[in-house]
Each structure stands twice: as structure tokens, then as C-alpha cells.
Coordinates of C-alpha atoms in Angstrom, one line a residue:
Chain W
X1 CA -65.6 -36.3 54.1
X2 CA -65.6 -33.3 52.4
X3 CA -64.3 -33.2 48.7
X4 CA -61.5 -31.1 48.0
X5 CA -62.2 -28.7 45.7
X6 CA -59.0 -27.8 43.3
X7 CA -57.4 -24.7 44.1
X8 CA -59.2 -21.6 42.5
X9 CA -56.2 -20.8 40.9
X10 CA -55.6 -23.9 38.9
X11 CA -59.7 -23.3 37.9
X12 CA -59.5 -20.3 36.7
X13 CA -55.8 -21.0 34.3
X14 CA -58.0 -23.8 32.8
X15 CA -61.3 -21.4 32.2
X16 CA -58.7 -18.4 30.4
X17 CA -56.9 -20.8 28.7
X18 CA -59.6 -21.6 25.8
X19 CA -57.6 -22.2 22.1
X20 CA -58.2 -18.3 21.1
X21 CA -56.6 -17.2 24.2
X22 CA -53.6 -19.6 23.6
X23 CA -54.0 -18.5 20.3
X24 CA -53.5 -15.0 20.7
X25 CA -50.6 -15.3 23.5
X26 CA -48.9 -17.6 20.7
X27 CA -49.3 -14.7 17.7
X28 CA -47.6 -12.0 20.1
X29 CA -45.0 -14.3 21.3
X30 CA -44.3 -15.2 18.0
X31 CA -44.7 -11.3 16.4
X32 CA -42.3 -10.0 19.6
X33 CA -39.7 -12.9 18.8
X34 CA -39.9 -12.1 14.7
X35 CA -39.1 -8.3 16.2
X36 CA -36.5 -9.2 18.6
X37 CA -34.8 -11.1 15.8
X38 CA -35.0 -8.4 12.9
X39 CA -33.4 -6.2 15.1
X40 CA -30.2 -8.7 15.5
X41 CA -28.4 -7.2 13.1
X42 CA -27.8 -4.2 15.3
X43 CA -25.6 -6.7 17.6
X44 CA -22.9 -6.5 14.6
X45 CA -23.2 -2.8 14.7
X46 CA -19.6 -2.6 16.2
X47 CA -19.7 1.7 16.2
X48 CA -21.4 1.0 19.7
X49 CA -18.9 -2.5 20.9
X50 CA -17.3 -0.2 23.0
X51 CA -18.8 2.7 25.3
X52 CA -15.4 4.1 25.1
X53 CA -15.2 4.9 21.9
X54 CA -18.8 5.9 21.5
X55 CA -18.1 8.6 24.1
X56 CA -14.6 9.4 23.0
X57 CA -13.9 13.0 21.9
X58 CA -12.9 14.6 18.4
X59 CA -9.5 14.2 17.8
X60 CA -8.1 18.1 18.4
X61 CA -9.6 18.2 21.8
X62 CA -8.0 14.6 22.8
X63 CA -5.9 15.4 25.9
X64 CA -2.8 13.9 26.1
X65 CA -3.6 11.7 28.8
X66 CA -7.2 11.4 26.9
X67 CA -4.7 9.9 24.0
X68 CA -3.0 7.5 26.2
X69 CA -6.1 6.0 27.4
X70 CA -7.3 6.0 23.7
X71 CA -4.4 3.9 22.5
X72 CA -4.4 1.7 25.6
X73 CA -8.4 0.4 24.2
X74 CA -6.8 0.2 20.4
X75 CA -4.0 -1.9 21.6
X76 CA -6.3 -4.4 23.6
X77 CA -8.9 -4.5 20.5
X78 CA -6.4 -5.0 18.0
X79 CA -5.0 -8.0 20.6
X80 CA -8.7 -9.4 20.9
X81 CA -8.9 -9.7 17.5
X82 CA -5.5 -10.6 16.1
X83 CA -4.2 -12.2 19.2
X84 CA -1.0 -9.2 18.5
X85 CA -0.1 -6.6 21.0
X86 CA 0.2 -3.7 18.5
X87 CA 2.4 -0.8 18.8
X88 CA -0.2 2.2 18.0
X89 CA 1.3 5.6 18.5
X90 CA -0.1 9.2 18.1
X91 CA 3.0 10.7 16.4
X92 CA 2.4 14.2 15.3
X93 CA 3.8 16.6 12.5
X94 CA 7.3 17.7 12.7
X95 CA 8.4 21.0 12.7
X96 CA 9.7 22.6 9.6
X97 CA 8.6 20.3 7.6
X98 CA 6.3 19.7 4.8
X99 CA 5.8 16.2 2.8
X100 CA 6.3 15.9 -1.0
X101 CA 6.6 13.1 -3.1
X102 CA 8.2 13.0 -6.4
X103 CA 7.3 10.1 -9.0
X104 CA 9.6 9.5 -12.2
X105 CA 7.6 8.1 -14.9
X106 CA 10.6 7.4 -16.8
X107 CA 11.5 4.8 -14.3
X108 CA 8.6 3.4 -13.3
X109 CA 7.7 0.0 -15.2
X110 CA 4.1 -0.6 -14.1
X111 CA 5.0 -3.9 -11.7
X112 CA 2.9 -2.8 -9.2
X113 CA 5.0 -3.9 -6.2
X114 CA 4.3 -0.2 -4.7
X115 CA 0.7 -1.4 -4.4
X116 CA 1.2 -4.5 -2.0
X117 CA 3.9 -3.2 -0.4
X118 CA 1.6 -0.2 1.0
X119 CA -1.1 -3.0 1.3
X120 CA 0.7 -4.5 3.8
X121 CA 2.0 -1.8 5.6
X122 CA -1.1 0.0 6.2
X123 CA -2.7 -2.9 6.9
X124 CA -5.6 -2.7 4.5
X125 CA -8.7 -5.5 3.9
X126 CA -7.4 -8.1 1.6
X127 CA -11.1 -9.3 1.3
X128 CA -12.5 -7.2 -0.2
X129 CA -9.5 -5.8 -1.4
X130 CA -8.4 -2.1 -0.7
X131 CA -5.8 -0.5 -2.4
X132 CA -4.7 2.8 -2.0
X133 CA -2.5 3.2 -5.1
X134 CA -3.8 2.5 -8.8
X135 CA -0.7 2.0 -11.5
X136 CA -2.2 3.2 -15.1
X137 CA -1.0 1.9 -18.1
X138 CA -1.3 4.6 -20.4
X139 CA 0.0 4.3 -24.3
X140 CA 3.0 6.5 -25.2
X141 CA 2.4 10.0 -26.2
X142 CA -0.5 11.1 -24.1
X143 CA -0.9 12.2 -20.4
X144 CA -5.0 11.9 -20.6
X145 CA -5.8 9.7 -17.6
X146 CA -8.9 8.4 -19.7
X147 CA -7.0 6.6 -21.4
X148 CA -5.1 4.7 -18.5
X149 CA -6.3 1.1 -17.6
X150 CA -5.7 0.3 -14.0
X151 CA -6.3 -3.6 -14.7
X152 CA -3.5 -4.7 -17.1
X153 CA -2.0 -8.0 -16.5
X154 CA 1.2 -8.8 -18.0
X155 CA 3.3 -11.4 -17.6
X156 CA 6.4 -9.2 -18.4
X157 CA 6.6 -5.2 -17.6
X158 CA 7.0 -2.9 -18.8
X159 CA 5.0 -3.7 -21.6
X160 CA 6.5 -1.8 -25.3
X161 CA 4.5 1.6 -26.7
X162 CA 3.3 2.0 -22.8
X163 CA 4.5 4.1 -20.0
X164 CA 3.2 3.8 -16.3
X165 CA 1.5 6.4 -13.8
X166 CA 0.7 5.6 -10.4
X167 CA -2.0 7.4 -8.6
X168 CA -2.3 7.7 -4.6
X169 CA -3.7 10.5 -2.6
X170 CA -2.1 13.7 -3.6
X171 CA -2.2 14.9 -0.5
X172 CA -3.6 18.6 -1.8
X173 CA -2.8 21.9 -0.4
X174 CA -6.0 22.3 -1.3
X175 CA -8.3 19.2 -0.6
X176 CA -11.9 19.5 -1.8
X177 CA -12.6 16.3 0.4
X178 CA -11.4 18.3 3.6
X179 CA -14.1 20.6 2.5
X180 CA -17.0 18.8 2.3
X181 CA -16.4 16.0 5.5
X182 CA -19.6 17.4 7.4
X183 CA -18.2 15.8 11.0
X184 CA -14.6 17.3 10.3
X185 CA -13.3 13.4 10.5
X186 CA -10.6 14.4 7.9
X187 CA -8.6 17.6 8.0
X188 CA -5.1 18.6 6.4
X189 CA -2.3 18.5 9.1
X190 CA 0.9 21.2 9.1
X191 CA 3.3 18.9 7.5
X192 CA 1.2 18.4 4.7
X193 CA -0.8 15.6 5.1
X194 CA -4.3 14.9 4.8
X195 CA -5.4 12.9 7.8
X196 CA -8.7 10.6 8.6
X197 CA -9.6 10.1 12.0
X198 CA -11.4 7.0 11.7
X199 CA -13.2 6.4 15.2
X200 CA -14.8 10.2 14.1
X201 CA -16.0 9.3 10.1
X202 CA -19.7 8.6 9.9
X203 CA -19.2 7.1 6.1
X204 CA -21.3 9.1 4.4
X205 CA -18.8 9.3 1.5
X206 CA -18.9 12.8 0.7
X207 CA -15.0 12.9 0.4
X208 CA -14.7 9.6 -2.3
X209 CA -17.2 11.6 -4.5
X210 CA -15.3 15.4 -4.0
X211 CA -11.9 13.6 -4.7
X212 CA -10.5 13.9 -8.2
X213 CA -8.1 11.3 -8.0
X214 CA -10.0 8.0 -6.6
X215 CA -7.8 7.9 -4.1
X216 CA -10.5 7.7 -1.3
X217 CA -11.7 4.1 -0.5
X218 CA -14.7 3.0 1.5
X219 CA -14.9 -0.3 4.0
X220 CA -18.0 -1.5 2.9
X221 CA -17.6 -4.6 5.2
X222 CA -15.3 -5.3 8.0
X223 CA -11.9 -5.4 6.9
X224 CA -10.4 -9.4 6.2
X225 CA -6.9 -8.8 7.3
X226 CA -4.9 -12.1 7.7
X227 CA -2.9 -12.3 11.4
X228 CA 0.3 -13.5 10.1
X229 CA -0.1 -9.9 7.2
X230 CA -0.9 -7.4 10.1
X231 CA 1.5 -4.8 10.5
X232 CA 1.9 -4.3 14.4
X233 CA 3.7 -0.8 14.8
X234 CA 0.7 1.5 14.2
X235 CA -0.3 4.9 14.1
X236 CA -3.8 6.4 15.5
X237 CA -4.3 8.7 12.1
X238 CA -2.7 5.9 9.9
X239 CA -2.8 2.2 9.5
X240 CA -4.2 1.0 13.4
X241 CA -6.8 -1.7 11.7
X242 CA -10.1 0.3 10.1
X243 CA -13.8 -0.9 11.1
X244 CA -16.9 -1.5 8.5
X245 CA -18.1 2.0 7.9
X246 CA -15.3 4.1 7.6
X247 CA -13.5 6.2 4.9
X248 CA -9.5 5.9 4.4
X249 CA -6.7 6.5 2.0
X250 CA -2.9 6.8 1.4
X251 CA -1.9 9.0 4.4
X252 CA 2.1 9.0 2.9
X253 CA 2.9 6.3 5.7
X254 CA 2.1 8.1 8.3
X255 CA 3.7 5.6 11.2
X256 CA 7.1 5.8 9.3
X257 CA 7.2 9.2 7.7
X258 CA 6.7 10.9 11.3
X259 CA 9.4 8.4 12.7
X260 CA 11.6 9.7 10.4
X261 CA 11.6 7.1 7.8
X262 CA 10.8 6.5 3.9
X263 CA 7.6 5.0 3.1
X264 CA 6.7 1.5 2.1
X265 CA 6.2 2.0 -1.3
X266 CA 9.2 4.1 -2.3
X267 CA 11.3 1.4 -0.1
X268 CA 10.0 -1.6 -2.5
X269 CA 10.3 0.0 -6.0
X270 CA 12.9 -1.6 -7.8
X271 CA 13.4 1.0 -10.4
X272 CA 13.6 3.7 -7.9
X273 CA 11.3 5.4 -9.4
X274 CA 9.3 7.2 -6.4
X275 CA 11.7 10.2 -4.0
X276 CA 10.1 11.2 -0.7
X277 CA 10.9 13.9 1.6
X278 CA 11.1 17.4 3.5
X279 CA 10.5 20.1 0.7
X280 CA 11.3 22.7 3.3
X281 CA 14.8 21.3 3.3
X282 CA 17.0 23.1 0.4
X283 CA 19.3 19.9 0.3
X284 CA 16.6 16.8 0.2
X285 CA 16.3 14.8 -2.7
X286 CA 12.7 16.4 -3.3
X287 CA 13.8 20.0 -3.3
X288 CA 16.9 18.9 -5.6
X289 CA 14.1 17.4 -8.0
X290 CA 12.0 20.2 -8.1
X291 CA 15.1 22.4 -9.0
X292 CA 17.2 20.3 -11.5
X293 CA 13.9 17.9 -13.1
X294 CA 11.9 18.0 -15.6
X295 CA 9.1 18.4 -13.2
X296 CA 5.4 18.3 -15.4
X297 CA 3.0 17.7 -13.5
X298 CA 0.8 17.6 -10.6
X299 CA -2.3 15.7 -12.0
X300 CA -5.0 17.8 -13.0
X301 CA -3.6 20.7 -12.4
X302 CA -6.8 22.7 -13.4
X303 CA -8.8 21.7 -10.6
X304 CA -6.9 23.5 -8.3
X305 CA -6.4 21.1 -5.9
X306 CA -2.6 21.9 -5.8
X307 CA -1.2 18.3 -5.4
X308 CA 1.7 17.3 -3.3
X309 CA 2.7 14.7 -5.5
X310 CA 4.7 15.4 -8.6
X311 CA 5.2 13.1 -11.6
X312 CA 8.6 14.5 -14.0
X313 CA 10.8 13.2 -16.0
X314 CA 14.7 12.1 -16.3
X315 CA 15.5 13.1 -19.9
Chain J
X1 CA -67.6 -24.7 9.9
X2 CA -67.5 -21.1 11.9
X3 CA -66.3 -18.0 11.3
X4 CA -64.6 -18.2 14.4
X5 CA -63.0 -21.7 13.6
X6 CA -61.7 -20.0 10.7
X7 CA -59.9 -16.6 12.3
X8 CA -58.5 -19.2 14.8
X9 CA -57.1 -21.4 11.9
X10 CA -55.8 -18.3 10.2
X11 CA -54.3 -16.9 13.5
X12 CA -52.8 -20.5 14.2
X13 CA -51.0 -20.3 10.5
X14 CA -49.6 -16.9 11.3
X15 CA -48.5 -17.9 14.4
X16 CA -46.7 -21.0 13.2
X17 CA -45.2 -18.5 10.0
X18 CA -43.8 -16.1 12.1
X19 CA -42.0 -18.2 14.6
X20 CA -40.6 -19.9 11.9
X21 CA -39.2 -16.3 10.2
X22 CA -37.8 -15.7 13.6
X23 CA -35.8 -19.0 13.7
X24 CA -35.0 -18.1 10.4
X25 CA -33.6 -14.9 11.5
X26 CA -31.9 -15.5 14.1
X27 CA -29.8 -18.5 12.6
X28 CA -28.7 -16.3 9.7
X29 CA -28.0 -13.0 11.3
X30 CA -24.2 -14.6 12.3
X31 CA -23.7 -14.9 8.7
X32 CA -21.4 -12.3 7.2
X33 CA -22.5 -10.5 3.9
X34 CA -21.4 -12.4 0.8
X35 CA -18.0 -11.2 -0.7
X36 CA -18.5 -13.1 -4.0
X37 CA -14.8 -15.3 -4.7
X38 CA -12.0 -15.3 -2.0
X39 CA -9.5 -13.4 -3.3
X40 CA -6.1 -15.2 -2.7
X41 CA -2.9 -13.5 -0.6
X42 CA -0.4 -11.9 -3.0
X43 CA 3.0 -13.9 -3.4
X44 CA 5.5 -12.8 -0.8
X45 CA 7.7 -12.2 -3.9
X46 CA 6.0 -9.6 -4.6
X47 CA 6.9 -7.8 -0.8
X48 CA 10.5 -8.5 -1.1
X49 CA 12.6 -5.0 -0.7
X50 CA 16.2 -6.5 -1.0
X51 CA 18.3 -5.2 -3.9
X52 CA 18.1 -7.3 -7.1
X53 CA 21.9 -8.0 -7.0
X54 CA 24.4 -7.8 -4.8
X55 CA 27.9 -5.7 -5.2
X56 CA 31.1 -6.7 -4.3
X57 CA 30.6 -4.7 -1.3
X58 CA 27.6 -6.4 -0.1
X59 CA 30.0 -9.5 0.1
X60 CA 32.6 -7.8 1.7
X61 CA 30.0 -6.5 4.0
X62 CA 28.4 -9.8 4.9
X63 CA 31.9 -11.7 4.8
X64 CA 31.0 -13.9 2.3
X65 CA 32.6 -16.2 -0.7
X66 CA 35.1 -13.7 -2.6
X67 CA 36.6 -16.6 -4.5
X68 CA 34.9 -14.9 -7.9
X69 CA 36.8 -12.0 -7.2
X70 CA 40.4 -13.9 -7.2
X71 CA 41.7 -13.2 -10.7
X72 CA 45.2 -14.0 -10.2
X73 CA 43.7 -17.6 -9.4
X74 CA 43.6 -18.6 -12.8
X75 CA 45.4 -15.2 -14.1
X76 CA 49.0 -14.7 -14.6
X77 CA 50.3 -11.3 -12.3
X78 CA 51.7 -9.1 -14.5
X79 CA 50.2 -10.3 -18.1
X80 CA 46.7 -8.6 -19.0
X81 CA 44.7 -11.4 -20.7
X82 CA 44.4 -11.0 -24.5
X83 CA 41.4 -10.2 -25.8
X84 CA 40.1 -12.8 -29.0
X85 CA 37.7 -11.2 -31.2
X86 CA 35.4 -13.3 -33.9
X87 CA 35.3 -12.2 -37.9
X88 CA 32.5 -9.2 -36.9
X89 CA 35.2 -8.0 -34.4
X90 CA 32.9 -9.0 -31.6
X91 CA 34.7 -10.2 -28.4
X92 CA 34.8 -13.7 -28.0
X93 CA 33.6 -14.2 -24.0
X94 CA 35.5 -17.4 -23.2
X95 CA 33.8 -20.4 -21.8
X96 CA 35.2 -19.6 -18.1
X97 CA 33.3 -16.5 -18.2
X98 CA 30.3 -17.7 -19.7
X99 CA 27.9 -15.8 -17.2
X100 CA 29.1 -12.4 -18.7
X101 CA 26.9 -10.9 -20.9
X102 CA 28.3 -8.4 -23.4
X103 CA 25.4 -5.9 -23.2
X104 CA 26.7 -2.5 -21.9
X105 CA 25.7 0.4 -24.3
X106 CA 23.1 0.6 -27.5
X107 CA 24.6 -0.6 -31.0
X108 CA 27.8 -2.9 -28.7
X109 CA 29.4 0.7 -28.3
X110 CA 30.9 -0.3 -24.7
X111 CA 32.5 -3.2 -25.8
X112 CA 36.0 -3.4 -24.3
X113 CA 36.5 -5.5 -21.0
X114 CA 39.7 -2.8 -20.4
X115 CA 36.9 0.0 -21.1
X116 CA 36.7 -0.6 -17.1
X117 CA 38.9 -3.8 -16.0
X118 CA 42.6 -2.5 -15.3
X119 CA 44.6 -4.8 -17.6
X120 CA 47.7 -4.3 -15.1
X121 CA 46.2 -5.4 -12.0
X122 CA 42.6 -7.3 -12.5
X123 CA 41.7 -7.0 -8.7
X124 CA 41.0 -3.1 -10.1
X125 CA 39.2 -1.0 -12.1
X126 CA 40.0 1.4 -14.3
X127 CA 38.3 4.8 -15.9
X128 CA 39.4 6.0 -19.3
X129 CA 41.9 8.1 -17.7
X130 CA 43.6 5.4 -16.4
X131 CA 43.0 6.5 -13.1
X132 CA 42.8 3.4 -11.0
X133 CA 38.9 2.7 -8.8
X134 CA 38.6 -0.5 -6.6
X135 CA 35.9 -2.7 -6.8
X136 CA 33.9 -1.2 -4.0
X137 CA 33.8 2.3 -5.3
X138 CA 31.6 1.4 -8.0
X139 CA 29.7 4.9 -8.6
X140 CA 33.0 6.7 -9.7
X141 CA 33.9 4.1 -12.4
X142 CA 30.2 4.0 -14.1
X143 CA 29.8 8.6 -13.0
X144 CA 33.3 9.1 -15.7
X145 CA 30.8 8.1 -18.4
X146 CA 27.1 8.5 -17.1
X147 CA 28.2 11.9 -15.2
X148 CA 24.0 13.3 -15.2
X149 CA 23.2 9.7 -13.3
X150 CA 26.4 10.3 -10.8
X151 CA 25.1 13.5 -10.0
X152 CA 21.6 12.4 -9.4
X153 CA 22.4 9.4 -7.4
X154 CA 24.6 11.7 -5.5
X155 CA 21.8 14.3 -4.7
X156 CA 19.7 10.7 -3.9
X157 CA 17.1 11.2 -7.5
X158 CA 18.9 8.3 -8.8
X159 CA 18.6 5.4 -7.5
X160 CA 17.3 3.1 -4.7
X161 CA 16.9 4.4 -1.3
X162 CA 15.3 2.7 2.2
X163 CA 15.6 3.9 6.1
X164 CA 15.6 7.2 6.9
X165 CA 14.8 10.6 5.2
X166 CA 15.7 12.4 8.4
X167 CA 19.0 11.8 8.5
X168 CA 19.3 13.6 12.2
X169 CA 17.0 10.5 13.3
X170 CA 18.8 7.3 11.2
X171 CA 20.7 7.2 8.4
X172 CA 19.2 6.4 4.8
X173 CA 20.4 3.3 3.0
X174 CA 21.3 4.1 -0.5
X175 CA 21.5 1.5 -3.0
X176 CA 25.1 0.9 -5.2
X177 CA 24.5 1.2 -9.2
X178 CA 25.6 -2.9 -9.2
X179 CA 22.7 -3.5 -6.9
X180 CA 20.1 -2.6 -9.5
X181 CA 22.3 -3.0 -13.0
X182 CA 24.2 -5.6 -14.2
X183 CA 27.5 -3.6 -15.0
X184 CA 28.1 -6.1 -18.0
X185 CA 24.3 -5.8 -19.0
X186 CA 22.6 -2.7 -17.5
X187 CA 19.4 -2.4 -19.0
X188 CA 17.0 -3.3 -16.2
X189 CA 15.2 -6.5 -17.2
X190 CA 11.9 -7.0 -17.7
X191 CA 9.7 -8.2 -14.9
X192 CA 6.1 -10.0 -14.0
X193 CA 4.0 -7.7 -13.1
X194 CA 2.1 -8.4 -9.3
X195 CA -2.0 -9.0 -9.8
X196 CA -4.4 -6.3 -10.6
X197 CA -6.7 -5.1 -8.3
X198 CA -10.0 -7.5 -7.8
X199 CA -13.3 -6.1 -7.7
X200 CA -15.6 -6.7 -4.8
X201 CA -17.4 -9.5 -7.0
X202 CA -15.3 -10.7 -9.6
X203 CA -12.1 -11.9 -10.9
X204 CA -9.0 -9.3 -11.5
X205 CA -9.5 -6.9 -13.8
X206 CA -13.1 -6.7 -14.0
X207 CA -13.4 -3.6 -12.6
X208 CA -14.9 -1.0 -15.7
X209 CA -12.1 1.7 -17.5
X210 CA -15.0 4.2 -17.1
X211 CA -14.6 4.0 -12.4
X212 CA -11.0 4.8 -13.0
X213 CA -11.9 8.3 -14.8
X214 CA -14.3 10.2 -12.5

């Protein structure tokens, strides 16, 4: 009887496997697996989620049917992750007209309702909180914004010796941050408005810092918008939900001023302090203001920027 | 003990640390970046976009209790109520109309109920002319004193306002000057003001005066 030998295989496993060969095999599993898992965070990177989007073109050069299929993947992400079918439309400018808004600072009493209201409409993150309109207090007798505080809290408004200013985006005939967006994410459409296409911004930021009026805000992590909050009728340029990364702003309501109707925050002031409409058209409320008002201002007027938004006066 | 013995000790340590990092790693890369306090939701109150009163209109409208509005329940027909003044001549408000507040005008100037009541028929209003304006019609009675505001509200500067600005796609919604002011008080009341804005780490208001300037 002949022994059996074990098979050469099994001989030579037990010969390579000496402890500085399990040694070494251990060290590079472990180095490759400390790799593997610093590089995890690029899983959240949600700029590559979707190959769709990734390869989606610029905005201007969207075909129509290019749109469609556009909004059909917005829809079905907002639904993933709200559990809402969202009504996300591409509405474009009218014709013949051009946006202004008018803000009385004799009427306004600084209860910031404007703020929420355009909160929830545009469908901004709660947590952190975005805001795209700032109400300053500022004390009778001056219009220097550096004296404005943007963080009052009163239990009663308006408060005496104190007047209020809200500032949004101005919506410039001029905008310095159309001028230095280096991807062109954010350009100034016919009727007036400044728009941000946010599948396009890269977040660099450029615009917060060229703006003169704050009114720029940055998602610095991934919008916290509560289901039963979200606003379902949506607009591609306005408040269809942001991602972390992106740049956006007051776009005048986009979703409801192409559709014909008032914004959000004119709709909740109480005092009726804040007049929207077509400037083109001799008999809107805005064109009446601008003839029979004591129109003052558009907020600092020396930088050129040439604001849409105009603060006056009653009396 | 061998220099070997020692590189494989060392080696055996690293090995053990950097499959522990990696654990490490991989439990906490699910965790979202810290936002500091959670910031609440803002009071519904605070959304609400109905008018702050309602006209007699609005009741009309909605078909709704109009008993208020039935003088000649208590009234006489025919016999305008007399009017009792105290020893500063100030109107005495009797107790059935206790919820009127005589607050119309700067220095108790507007202090007639007949300024705008019709004496001769109380289900009507009157201007100074004696020129006769029913309840609903509101905007003509206050515009024959406060013409400016009339023509403002008329041209839409005055005034609340929702739906639509293009009037060829809706029809705008404009606002009566009972929905906002009290006709017997209209000075707008004072109000509670809705939260200022949180900062990314901190309770309200603790953002710096200096951000708000740039």
C-alpha cells in the first residue's frame, strides 16, 4: 500500500502561507478596503444619481421634445423622494411683457409674512433655512441699509421710530451676477427676469459674491423640505426642489407670474404693501405707480445695476 | 527577539488599524453633515392669505348669518336713534353696541355715527351729501372723504390684491376697504411679527448686522 501523498496543491498553499505572507495579504486588504471606504462619500455625490441629467444639455439648446423628457425624470425624482407627483412645467416669457415690482414702505409693517409665504411656495430648505427675502428694520429718517437689522424680533410690528424695507432679488436690467456665472447657468430672460438653471450651476458662487443685494443663496447641504410643505405645481427655472450644490434666488414666482398670476408674497401681505405687474402695460397698477408715486428708489442706485424693484412712498 | 519578529508585529498593528478606520468609515459615511439645532416649521398662521375681516359682502357672498345687519330688529322704522353724548360731548356707545369702537379719524374728528349711517333708513349708508350707498358699495362711502385712497385702490396701488395680473387669463381678486380696516376703527392694528431668519448654527437672530451689508 502506497501512501497517499496530499495533493501538491494543498502543499504548496501551506509552504506560501508563512505569517509574513498572511501578513502582507492582510495590510493590502486592509489598505484597499480603508481606500474603498474614503472614497464612499462620492456615493452621496447625487450630480452623477442620474446619467440623464449628467448628459442633459444647457438649457437654450433643450428641444422641445428634449424638455418633455426632461420634466418627465423631474417629476419621477421629485415622486421618489416626496412620494408627490409634481406638476413641473417649462413656462416661458410672455410677449410684451416685462416684470416690475413696486414695494410701499409706507405700508409695509415689517411682519415678515412675505418671507414664509415665498418659503413655501418656492419650496425652499427649511433646514438649513433659505430665504429669499430679508425685511430690514431700519430707524426713521435714513435710507442707509447699514443700518438695517434683518434679525428683529418683536412681539408687536410695526415697532415706533422704525420703518420696514424688504429686500429680494431685484431682478436688474443689468445683473453683475449674469456676468460673472462662468457656465452661463443664470442669464436674464425677455420679460425681465433673472433665471438659474439649476441642473447647469456648478456652485462656484461667483454670483452670491458679484450680487449687491444678498439676494443670492447657496445649498450648502441637501435641501430639508417637509412632504406635507412641498409645493407640487412647479416650474423647471423656478421652485422644482434644488439639490446640495446649487445657487438660487427669488425668481418673482416664476410658476405663477408666467401663468398669469400675482406672486406669493404680494398675495399674503396684509398691508398691501407690495404691487406686481406688466410695466409695458400703460394701465397696470405698476405703470400707474411709476407715474402718480412718489417713486425713490431702486436700491443702490449707484451701482448701476438698474433694479426692477422699486420702493416709493404714499404721502 | 528579531528584527523580523518586530516588522511583522508592526505590520500586524497596521493591519488591525486600518481595518478598523475602514469599519469606521464606512459606518459613518450614511451620516449626513451636522446642521447644528433643528429649526422648527413656521406656524401656519403665519401662511394664511385670507382678508383680516370680512365685509358685508363677503356674507352676502357666502350666504351667511345677516342677523347683525337687521336694524329694524331692535330699531323703530321711521325714527333715527338719538344720539346721547357724555359731559366731554363724546358719544356714549350703548351697551348693545359694545363691540363698536369709536376710533375713525386723529383727535375723535369722525365722530358722528350719521357721519356715514343714514338716520332715515339704517339698512343704508350715507355720504355727506346725503346721497344714499348700500352696504356693499363700501369704497364710494369711505372715497367721499379719502378721495387719494379711492383713486389708488381704483388704479389697484391701494389695497389688497390676489389671482391674476393678466386679466385676459383670470380675473384679479381685489380686496374691499372693510376687509383690511375696521370702518369704526381703521388704523391697522399692530401685529406679531413671524420668526427671523436662523443661522445655519444657531438660534434666530444670530446671524451678524455686518453679512446683511456686503
Amino acid at each position: 500500500m502506497t501512501p497517499t501523498l496530499p495533493p501538491p496543491d494543498d502543499k504548496t498553499s501551506d509552504a506560501s502561507m508563512s505569517r509574513r505572507n498572511f501578513l502582507r495579504g492582510a495590510a493590502a486588504f486592509g489598505g484597499l478596503t480603508a481606500l474603498a471606504a474614503s472614497l464612499a462619500p462620492l456615493r452621496q455625490l447625487e450630480d452623477f444619481s442620474s446619467s440623464e441629467e449628467f448628459l442633459q444639455k444647457y438649457y437654450k439648446e433643450l428641444t422641445p421634445d428634449d424638455m418633455t423628457k426632461v420634466i418627465s425624470r423631474i417629476e419621477r425624482e421629485v415622486q421618489k423622494e416626496y412620494g408627490i407627483r409634481p406638476h413641473v412645467r417649462d413656462l416661458k416669457p410672455m410677449d410684451g411683457v416685462e416684470f416690475v415690482y413696486c414695494l410701499n414702505l409706507t405700508r409695509c409693517i415689517g411682519c415678515r409674512k412675505c418671507v414664509h409665504a415665498c418659503v413655501n411656495e418656492n419650496n425652499q430648505s427649511r433646514n438649513p433655512e433659505i430665504q429669499y427675502i430679508r425685511v430690514l428694520k431700519m430707524p426713521h429718517g435714513s435710507m442707509d441699509v447699514e443700518k438695517g437689522d434683518h434679525t428683529y424680533e418683536a412681539k408687536s410690528v410695526p415697532e415706533k421710530g422704525f420703518f420696514y424695507m424688504p429686500v429680494q432679488c431685484q431682478q436688474c436690467q443689468n445683473p453683475p451676477c449674469v456676468k460673472v456665472c462662468p457656465v452661463n447657468a443664470t442669464w436674464q430672460e425677455k420679460d425681465g427676469i433673472t433665471v438659474i438653471d439649476y441642473d447647469w450651476c456648478i456652485g462656484c458662487r461667483y454670483c452670491e459674491a458679484a450680487c449687491p443685494y444678498w439676494a443670492r443663496r447657496f445649498n450648502f447641504t441637501k435641501p430639508e423640505i417637509p412632504k406635507e410643505r412641498l409645493n407640487p405645481n412647479m416650474a423647471y427655472l423656478g421652485n422644482r426642489p434644488r439639490k446640495q450644490g446649487v445657487m438660487e434666488k427669488c425668481h418673482f414666482c416664476i410658476q405663477r407670474t408666467r401663468a398669469g398670476k400675482y406672486p406669493a408674497c404680494l398675495e399674503v401681505c396684509p398691508v398691501g404693501a407690495r404691487k406686481f405687474g406688466n410695466i409695458l402695460d400703460p394701465e397696470s397698477e405698476v405703470s400707474y405707480i411709476m407715474r402718480e408715486k412718489r417713486v425713490f428708489i431702486q436700491l443702490k442706485e449707484e451701482m448701476g445695476t438698474s433694479p426692477r424693484f422699486f420702493y416709493y412712498f404714499d404721502k | 527577539m528579531s528584527k523580523n519578529t518586530v516588522t511583522q508585529y508592526w505590520l500586524g498593528a497596521l493591519t488591525v488599524v486600518f481595518l478598523g478606520l475602514g469599519g469606521f468609515f464606512i459606518v459613518t459615511s450614511a451620516a449626513h453633515p451636522a446642521t447644528g439645532k433643528k429649526i422648527p416649521l413656521v406656524d401656519v398662521k403665519f401662511l394664511d392669505r385670507t382678508a383680516s375681516r370680512r365685509t358685508y359682502a363677503d356674507l352676502v357672498k357666502a350666504g351667511e348669518d345677516l342677523s347683525d345687519y337687521d336694524c329694524y330688529g331692535c330699531h323703530e322704522k321711521g325714527k333715527p336713534p338719538p344720539i346721547r353724548y357724555d359731559a366731554d360731548h363724546k358719544i356714549i356707545v350703548p351697551k348693545e353696541h359694545s363691540d363698536v369702537v369709536m376710533g375713525h379719524g386723529s383727535h375723535d374728528r369722525n365722530n358722528l355715527c350719521y357721519n356715514c349711517h343714514n338716520e332715515q333708513n339704517l339698512l343704508t349708508l350715507q355720504v355727506r351729501d346725503g346721497h344714499e350707498v348700500g352696504f356693499d358699495n363700501i369704497p364710494q362711502l369711505c372715497g367721499s372723504c379719502h378721495g387719494p385712497n379711492l383713486r389708488d385702490w381704483e388704479a389697484g396701488a391701494h389695497g389688497r390684491t390676489s389671482g391674476y395680473w393678466n386679466h385676459s387669463l383670470g380675473a384679479a381678486d381685489r380686496l374691499s376697504c372693510a376687509n383690511c380696516h375696521n370702518p369704526h376703527a381703521p388704523r391697522i392694528p399692530t401685529r406679531e411679527s413671524a420668526p427671523a431668519p436662523h443661522s445655519l448654527h444657531g438660534p434666530a437672530g444670530t446671524t451678524t448686522p455686518h453679512e446683511s451689508t456686503h
